[in-house]
Coordinates of C-alpha atoms and ligand atoms in Angstrom, one line a residue:
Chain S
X252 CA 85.5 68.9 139.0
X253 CA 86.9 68.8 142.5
X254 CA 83.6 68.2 143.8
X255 CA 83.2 65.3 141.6
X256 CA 86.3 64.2 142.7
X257 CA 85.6 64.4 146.2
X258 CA 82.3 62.6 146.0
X259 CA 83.7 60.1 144.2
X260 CA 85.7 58.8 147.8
X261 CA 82.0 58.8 148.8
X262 CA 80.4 56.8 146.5
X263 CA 77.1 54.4 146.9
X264 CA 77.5 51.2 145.1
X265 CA 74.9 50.3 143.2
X266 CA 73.8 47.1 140.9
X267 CA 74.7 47.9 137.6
X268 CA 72.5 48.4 134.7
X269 CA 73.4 45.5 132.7
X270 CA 73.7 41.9 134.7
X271 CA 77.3 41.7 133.4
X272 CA 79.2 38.7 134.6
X273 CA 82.6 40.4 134.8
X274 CA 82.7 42.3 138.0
X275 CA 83.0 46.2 136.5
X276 CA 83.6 49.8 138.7
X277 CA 81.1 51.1 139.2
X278 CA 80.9 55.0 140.4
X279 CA 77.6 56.5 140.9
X280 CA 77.7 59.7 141.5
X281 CA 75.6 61.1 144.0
X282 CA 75.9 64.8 141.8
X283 CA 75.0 62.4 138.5
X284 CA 73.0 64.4 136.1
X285 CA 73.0 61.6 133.8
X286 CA 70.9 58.3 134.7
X287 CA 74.5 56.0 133.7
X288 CA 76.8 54.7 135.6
X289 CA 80.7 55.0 133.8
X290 CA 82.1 51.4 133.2
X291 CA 85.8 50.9 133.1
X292 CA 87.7 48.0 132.1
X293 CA 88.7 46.9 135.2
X294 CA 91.7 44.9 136.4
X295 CA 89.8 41.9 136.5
X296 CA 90.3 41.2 133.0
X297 CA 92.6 42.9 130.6
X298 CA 90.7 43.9 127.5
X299 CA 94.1 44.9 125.2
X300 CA 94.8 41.5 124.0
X301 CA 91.9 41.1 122.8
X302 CA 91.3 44.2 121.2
X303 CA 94.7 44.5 119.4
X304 CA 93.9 40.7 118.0
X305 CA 94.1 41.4 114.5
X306 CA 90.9 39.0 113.6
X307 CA 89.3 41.3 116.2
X308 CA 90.1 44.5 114.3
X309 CA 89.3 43.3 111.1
X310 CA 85.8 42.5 112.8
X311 CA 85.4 46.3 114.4
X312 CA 86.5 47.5 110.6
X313 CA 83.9 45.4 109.0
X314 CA 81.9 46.9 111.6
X315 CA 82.9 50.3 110.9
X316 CA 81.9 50.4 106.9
X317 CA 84.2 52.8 105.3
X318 CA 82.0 55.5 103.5
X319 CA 85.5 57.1 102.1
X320 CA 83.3 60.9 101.8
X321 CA 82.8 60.8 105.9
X322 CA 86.6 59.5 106.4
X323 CA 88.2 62.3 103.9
X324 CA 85.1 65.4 105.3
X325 CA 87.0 68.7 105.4
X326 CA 88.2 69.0 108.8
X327 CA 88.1 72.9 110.1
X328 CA 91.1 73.3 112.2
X329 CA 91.3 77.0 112.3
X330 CA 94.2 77.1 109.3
X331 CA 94.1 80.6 108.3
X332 CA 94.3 79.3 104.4
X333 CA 92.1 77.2 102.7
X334 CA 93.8 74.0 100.1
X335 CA 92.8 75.2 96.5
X336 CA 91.9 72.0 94.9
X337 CA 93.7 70.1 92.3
X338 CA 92.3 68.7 89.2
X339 CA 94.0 66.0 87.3
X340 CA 94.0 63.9 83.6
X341 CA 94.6 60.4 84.5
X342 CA 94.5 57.3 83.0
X343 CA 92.1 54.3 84.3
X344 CA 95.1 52.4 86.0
X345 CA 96.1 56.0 87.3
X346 CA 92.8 56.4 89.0
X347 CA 92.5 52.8 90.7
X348 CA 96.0 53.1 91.9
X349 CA 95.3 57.0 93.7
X350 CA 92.0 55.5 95.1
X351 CA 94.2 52.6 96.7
X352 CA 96.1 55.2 98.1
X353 CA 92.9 57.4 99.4
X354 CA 91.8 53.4 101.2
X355 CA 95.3 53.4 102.7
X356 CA 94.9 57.1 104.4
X357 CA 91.6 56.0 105.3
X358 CA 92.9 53.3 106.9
X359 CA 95.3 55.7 108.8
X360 CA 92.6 57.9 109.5
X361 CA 90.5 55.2 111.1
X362 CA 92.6 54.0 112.9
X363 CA 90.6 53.4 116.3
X364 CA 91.7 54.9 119.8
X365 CA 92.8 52.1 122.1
X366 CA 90.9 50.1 124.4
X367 CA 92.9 49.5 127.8
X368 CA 92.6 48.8 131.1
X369 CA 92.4 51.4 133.6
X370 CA 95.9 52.8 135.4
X371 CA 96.7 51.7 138.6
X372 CA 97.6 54.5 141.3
X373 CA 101.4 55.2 141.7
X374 CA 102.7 55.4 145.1
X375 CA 106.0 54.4 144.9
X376 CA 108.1 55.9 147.6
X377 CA 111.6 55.7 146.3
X378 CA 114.4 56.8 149.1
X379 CA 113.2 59.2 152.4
X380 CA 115.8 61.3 153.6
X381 CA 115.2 63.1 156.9
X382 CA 118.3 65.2 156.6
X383 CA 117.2 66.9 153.9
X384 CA 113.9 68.0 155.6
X385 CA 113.0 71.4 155.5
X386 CA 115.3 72.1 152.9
X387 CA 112.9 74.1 150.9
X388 CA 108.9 74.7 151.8
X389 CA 107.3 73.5 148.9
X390 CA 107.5 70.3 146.7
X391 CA 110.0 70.0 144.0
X392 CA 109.6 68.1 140.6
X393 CA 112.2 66.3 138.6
X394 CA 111.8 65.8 135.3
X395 CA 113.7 64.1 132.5
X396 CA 113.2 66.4 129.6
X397 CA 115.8 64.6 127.8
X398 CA 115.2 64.4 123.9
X399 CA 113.5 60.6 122.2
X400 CA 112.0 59.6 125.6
X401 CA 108.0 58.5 125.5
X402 CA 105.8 60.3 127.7
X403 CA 104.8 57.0 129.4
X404 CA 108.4 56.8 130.4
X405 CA 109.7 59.8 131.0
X406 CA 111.4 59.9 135.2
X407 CA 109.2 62.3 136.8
X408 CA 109.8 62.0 141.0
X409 CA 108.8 64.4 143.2
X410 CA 110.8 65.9 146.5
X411 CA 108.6 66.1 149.6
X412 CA 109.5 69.1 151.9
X413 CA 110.1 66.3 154.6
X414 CA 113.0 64.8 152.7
X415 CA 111.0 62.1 150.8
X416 CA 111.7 61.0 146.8
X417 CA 108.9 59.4 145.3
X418 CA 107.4 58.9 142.0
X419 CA 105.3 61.6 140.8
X420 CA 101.2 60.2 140.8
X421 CA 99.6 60.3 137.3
X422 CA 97.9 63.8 137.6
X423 CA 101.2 65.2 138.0
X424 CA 103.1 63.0 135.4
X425 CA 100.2 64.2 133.2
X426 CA 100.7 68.4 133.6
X427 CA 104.2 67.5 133.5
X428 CA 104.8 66.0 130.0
X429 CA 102.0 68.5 128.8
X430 CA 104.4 71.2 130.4
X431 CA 107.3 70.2 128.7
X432 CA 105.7 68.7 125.5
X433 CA 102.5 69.7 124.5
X434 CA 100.2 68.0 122.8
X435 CA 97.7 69.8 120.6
X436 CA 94.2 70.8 121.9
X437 CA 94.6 69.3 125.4
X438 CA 94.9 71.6 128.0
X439 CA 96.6 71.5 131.5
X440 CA 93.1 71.3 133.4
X441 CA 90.7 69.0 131.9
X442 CA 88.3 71.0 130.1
X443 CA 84.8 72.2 131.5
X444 CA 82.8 69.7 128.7
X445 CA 83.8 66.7 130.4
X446 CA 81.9 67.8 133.8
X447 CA 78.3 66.0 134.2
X448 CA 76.1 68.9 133.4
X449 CA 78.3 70.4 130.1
X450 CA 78.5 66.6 129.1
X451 CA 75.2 65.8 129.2
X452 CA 74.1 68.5 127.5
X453 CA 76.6 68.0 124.9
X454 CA 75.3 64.7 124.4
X455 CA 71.8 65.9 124.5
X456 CA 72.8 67.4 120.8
X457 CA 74.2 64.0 119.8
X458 CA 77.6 66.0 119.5
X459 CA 79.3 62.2 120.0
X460 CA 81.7 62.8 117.5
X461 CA 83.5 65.9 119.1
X462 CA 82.7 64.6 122.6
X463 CA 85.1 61.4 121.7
X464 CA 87.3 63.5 119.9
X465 CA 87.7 65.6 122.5
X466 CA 88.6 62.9 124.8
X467 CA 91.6 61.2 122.4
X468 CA 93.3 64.6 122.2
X469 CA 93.1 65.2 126.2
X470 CA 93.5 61.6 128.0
X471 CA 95.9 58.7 127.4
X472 CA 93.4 56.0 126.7
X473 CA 94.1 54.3 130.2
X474 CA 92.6 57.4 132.5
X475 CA 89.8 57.1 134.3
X476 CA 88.6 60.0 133.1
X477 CA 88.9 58.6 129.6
X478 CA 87.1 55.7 130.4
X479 CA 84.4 57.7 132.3
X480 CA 83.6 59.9 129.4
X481 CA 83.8 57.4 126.6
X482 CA 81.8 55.0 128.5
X483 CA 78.6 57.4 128.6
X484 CA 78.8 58.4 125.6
X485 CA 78.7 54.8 124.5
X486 CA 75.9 54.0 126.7
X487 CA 74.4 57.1 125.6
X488 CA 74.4 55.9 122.1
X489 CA 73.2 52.7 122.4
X490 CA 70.4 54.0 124.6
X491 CA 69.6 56.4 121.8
X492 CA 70.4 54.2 118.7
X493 CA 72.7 56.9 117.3
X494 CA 74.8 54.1 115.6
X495 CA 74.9 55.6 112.3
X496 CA 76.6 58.8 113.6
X497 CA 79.0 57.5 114.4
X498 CA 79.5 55.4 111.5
X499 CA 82.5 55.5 109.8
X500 CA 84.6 57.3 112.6
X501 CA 87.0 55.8 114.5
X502 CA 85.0 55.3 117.3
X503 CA 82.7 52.7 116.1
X504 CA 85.5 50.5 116.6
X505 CA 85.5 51.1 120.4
X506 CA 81.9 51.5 120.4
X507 CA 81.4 47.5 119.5
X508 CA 83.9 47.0 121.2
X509 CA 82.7 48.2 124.5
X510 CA 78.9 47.3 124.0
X511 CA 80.3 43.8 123.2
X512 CA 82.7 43.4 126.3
X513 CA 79.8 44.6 128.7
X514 CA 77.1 42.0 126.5
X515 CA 75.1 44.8 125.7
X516 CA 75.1 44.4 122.1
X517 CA 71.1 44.1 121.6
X518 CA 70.4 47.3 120.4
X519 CA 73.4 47.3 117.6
X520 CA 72.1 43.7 116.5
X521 CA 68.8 45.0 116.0
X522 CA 69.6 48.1 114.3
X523 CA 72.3 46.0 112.1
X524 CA 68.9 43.5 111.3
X525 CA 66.8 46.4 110.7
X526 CA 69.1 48.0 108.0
X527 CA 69.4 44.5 106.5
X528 CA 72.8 44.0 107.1
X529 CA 73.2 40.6 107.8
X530 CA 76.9 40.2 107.6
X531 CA 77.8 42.7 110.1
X532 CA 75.7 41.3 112.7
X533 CA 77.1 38.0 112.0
X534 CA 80.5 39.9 112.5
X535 CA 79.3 41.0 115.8
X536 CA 78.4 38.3 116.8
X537 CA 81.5 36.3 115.9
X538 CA 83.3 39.5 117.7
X539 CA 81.5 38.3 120.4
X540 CA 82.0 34.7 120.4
X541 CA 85.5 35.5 120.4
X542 CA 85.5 37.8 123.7
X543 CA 83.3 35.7 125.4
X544 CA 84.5 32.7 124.4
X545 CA 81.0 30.9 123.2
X546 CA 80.1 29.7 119.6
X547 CA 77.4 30.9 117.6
X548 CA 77.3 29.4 113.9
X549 CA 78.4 32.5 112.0
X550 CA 80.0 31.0 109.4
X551 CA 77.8 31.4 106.5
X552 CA 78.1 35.8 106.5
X553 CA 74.8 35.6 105.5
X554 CA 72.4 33.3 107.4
X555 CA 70.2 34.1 110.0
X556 CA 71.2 30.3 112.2
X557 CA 73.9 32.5 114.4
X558 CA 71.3 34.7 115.3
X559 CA 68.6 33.1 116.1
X560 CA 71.1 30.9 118.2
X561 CA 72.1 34.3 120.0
X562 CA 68.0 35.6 120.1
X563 CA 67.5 32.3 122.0
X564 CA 70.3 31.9 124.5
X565 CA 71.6 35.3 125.1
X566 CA 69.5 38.4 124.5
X567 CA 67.8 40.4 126.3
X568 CA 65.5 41.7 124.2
X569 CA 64.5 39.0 122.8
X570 CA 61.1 39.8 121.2
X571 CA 62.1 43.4 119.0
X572 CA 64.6 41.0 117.9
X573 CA 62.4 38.1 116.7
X574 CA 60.3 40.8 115.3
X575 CA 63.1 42.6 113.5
X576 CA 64.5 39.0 112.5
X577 CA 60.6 38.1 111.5
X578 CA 60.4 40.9 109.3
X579 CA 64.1 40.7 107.4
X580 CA 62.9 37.4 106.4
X581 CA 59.9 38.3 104.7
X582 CA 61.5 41.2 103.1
X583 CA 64.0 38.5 101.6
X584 CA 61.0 36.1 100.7
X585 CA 59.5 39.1 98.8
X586 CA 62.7 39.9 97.2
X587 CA 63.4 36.3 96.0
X588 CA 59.5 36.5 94.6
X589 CA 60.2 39.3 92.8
X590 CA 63.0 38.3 91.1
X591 CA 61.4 35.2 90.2
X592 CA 59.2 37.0 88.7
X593 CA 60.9 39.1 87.1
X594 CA 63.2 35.6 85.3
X595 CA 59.7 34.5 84.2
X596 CA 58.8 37.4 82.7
X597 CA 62.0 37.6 80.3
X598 CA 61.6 33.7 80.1
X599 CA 64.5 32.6 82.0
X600 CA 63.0 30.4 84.7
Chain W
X59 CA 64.7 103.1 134.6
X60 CA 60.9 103.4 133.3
X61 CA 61.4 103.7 129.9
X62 CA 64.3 101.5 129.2
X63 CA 62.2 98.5 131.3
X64 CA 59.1 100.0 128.6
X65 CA 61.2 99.4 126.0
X66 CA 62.8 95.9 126.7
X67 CA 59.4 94.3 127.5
X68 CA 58.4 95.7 124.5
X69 CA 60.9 94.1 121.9
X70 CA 60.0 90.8 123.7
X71 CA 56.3 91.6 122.5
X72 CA 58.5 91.2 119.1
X73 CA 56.8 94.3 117.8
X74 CA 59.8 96.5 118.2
X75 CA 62.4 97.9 116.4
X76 CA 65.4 99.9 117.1
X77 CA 67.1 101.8 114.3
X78 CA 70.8 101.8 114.1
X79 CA 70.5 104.6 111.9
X80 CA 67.2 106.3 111.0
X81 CA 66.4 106.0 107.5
X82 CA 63.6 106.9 105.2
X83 CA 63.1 103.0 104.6
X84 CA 62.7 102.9 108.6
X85 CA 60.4 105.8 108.8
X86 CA 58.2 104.1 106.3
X87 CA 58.0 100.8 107.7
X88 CA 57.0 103.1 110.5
X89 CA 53.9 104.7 108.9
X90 CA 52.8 101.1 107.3
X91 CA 52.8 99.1 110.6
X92 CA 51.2 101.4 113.3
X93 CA 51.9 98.8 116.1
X94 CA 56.0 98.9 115.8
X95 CA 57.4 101.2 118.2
X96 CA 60.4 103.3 117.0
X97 CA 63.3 104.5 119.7
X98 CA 65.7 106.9 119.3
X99 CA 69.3 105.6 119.3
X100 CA 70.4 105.8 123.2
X101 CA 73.9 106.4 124.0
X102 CA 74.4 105.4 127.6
X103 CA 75.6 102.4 128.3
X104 CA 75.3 101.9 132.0
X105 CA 72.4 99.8 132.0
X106 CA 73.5 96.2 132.3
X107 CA 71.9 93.8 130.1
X108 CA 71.9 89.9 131.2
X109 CA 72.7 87.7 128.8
X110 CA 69.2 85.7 128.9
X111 CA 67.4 88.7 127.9
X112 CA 70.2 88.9 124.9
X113 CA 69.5 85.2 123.8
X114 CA 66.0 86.1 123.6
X115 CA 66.8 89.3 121.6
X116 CA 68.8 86.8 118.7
X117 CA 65.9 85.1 118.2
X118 CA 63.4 87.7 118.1
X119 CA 61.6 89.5 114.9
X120 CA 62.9 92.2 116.0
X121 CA 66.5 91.5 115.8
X122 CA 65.4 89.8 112.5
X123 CA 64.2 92.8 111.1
X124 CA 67.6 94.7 112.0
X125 CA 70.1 92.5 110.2
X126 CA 68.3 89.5 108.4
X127 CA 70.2 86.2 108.1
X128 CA 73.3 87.7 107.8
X129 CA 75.9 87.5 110.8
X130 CA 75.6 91.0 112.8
X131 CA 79.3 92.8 111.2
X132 CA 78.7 91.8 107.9
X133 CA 76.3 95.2 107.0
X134 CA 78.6 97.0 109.2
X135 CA 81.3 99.5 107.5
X136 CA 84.7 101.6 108.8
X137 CA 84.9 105.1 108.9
X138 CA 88.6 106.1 108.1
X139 CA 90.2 108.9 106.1
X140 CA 91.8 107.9 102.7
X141 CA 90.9 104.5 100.8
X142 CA 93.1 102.5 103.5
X143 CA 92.2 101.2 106.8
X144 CA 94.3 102.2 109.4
X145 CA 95.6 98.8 110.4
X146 CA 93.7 98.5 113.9
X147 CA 90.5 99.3 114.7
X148 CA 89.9 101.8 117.6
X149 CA 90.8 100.8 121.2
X150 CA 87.2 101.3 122.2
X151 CA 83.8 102.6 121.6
X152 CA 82.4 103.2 125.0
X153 CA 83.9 105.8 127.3
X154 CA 82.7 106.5 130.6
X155 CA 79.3 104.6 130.0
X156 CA 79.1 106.4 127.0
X157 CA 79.0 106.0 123.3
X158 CA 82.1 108.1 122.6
X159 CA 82.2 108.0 118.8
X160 CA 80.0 108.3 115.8
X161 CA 80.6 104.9 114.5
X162 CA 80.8 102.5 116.9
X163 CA 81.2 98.5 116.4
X164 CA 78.6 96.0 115.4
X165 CA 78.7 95.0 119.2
X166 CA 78.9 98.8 120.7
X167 CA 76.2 100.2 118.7
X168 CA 73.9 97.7 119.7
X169 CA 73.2 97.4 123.8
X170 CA 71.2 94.2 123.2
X171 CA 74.4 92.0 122.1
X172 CA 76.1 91.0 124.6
X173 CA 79.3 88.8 124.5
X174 CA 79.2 85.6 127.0
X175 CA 79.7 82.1 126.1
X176 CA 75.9 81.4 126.5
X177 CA 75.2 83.5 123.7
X178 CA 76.1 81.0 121.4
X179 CA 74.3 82.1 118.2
X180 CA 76.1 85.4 118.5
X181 CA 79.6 83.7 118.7
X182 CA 79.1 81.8 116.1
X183 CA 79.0 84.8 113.7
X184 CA 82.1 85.6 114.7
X185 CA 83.8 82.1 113.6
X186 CA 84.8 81.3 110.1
X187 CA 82.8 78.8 108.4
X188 CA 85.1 77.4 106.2
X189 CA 88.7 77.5 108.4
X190 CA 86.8 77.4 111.7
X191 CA 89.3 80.4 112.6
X192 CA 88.4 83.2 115.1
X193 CA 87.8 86.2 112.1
X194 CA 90.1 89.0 112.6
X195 CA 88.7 93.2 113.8
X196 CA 89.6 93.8 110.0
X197 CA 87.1 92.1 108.6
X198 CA 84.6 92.3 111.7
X199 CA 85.2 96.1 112.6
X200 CA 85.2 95.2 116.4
X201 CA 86.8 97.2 118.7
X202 CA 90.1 96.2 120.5
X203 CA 88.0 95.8 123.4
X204 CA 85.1 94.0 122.3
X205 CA 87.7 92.2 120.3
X206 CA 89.4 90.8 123.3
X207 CA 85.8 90.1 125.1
X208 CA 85.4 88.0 122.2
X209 CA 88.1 86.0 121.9
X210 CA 87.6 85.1 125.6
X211 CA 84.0 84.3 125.4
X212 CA 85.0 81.8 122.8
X213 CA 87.8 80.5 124.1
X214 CA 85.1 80.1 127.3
X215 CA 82.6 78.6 125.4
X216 CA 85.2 76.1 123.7
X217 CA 86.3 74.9 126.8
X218 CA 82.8 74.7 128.0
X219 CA 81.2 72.3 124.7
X220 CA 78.9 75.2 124.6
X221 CA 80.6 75.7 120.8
X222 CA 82.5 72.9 119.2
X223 CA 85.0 72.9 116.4
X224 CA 86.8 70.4 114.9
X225 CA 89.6 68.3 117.0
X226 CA 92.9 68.0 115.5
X227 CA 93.6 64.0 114.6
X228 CA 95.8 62.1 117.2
X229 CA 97.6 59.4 116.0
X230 CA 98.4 56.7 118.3
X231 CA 101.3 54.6 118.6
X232 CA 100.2 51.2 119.6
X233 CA 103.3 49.2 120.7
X234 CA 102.8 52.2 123.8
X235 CA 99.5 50.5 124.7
X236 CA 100.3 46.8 124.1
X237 CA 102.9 44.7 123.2
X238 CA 101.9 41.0 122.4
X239 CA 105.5 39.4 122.6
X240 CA 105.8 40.7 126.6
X241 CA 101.9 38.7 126.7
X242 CA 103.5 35.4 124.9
X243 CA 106.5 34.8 127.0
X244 CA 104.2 35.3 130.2
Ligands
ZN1618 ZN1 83.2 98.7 120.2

């Protein structure tokens, strides 16, 4: 990794993939075994607001379609004893209320990992005191371990062996609370899978799930690192149409999310067209209406105006999507024939 | 050197087989395929063998024929005296470059399986399918030793995505990542 890191102060700029309007970082890599460059949510715009907008997560949930069996899937986490499972007698009412219940831990269970702009440095140089220089020959670290504090602000500051107090930079801040409260499954280094050639060939096996698992348990949501991994295997994704893997995860969420904010959103909109579901790509699309602040008439869930709209002004691809638009519409004329049909055939029509 | 280089180009031609212990059912498949070579069971354990050329051997008809589609400890069994298991299995099998006992461990007795966190196939025998737990020596019969080896390799693998496993659920807190009423008054 510290290679990485130190060909990262190197870096060649180059035009980004997708003509996106908002400025983005972009860090090409001159070790890059994958062809994509990481996109972070820059300063320029802060995409939290947004995200937390409760419209906007019921739009990434819609998006997400809750398939309850994926949500609740046995989860091995090296327990040594396995639940024995519990059958019950219950009545109707009993039944509706316990699967209310199972929605409400699904709901808990998807919740999605949030979407943030990156950190900013910290070099904060609190108080320098040249008599206390050469006191000691290495650093010292201060650390408030006292009890009910959050991580993110917990007093770390750091002693310089010349007499200097400043605040402790995020890498250290990091090991620190990890030190002193650890979190499960992350580790003090950042693990080996998150280097180029272990990633890519995790993402070669469309292991997207763990990969993005992975991440949540070992950065906040606001290091670069974070942002660097999540945002190739997004791309990685979209580039692969691997949508429904990722279905009914928490990270689909993110996943619209981030094709949305970087207009990328074609190949989602032609999958959702393909799999004839109309009202999630008109969610989309409203999702990105809202972020980019245009208007697309998606107010009937189910027409195909808001799209075409988009097909015409905004996409990239436009003819797949004609062609994938073309085709749901004659599947739906063929559907409306049959069931006419079908009404004249018992004699209701 | 000769024969041992003889002998690995040969299970590559996947018409080898190497007995972990000679039995009539052996000596027969012997007499009704004229083309499979039969070694004797080789104690030394000097030779180095790279992991590549143990890849290969998990994947090959001969390792196939050897122990089928079940993981490589399951057809193994203890030798101890009385109906309980002492509680540990021995410290090690190989002493000296040597096999130093009559029973060694699924990984001992055979030179061709060798722990690293390439060998990902072979690993994964070793991991529970239904907990996703590490299985203990008791059930596997490993040696301390290899025991040990093992637990690294996996813990290497792990940390390498060469094996993945199921990540813990982290719950977030999201008044730490935003809080709208500090975005109102500004
Ligand atoms: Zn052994």
């Amino acid at each position: 990794m510290s290679i990485f890191r130190n060909l990262q102060g190197i870096l060649t700029q180059i035009p980004f993939k997708y003509n996106a309007i908002y400025p983005v970082h972009m860090n090409a890599c001159l070790i890059r075994l994958l062809s994509y460059v990481p996109a972070e949510y820059g300063p320029e715009r802060d995409p939290a607001p947004l995200y937390f907008n409760p419209e906007v997560q019921s739009l990434l949930k819609s998006l997400t379609r809750v398939n309850l069996d994926r949500v609740f899937r046995k989860r091995k986490l090296g327990d040594k004893a396995l639940e024995i499972p519990t059958y019950k007698f219950m009545t109707d009412e009993q039944l509706q209320e316990t699967i209310e219940e199972a929605k409400k831990r699904a709901d808990e269970l998807l919740q999605m990992p949030p979407v943030v702009q990156v950190r900013k440095p910290i070099d904060r140089i609190i108080v320098k005191d040249p008599a206390l220089q050469g006191l000691d020959s290495s650093r010292h670290i201060f650390t408030d371990v006292s009890f009910g504090i959050k991580d993110s602000d917990r007093l770390i500051v750091i002693r310089e062996p010349d007499g200097t107090l400043k605040e402790a930079d995020w890498a250290v801040r990091d090991r620190m609370n990890q030190l002193y409260f650890p979190k499960p499954c992350r580790s003090l280094k950042m693990p080996r899978l998150f280097q180029e050639e272990y990633l890519s060939n995790l993402l070669s096996h469309k292991e997207y799930i763990f990969v993005l698992d992975r991440a949540c348990t070992q950065f906040e949501p606001d290091n670069p690192d974070y942002q660097r991994v999540t945002s190739i295997t997004y791309q990685h994704i979209n580039d692969n149409d691997d949508f429904e893997i990722l279905r009914s995860t928490r990270h689909f969420g993110p996943l619209a999310f981030y094709l949305t904010w970087f207009k990328n959103i074609d190949n989602l909109l032609l999958e959702l067209i393909e799999t004839a579901h109309i009202d999630n790509a008109n969610n989309l699309l409203q999702l990105y209406g809202k972020i980019h602040s245009v208007q697309y008439n998606t107010q009937e869930l189910q027409s195909l105006e808001g799209i075409t709209e988009y097909i015409k002004t905004a996409a990239q691809k436009k003819g797949p999507l004609e062609l994938a638009v073309q085709a749901y519409k004659d599947l739906e004329r063929q559907r409306n024939e049959l069931k006419q049909g079908i009404q004249v055939a018992h004699g209701l029509a | 050197m000769l024969p041992t280089k003889i002998l690995r180009c040969s299970f590559l031609r996947n018409n080898w087989i190497r007995p972990l212990h000679v039995t009539s059912s052996l000596q027969k498949s012997e007499v009704d395929e004229s083309r499979l070579e039969v070694r004797d069971i080789t104690k030394d354990r000097t030779e180095v063998i790279p992991v590549e050329t143990s890849i290969r051997y998990l994947k090959s008809a001969a390792y196939k024929q050897t122990y089928g589609d079940v993981p490589v400890w399951v057809l193994y069994r203890r030798n101890h005296k009385g109906s309980i298991p002492p509680r540990k299995t021995r410290r090690t099998c190989i002493r000296g470059g040597q096999i130093s006992t009559g029973n060694p461990c699924p990984i001992c007795r055979d030179e061709y399986l060798v722990l690293h966190e390439e060998n990902v196939n072979l690993l994964k025998q070793f991991v529970c399918p239904h907990t996703g737990s590490i299985l203990s020596y008791s059930k596997t019969g490993l040696c301390q030793k290899k025991h040990e080896e093992l637990l690294v390799m996996i813990e290497r693998a792990w940390d390498r995505g060469l094996l993945t496993f199921d990540v813990p659920f982290r719950k977030y807190d999201y008044s730490e990542y935003y809080k709208p009423e500090n975005k109102d008054k500004s």
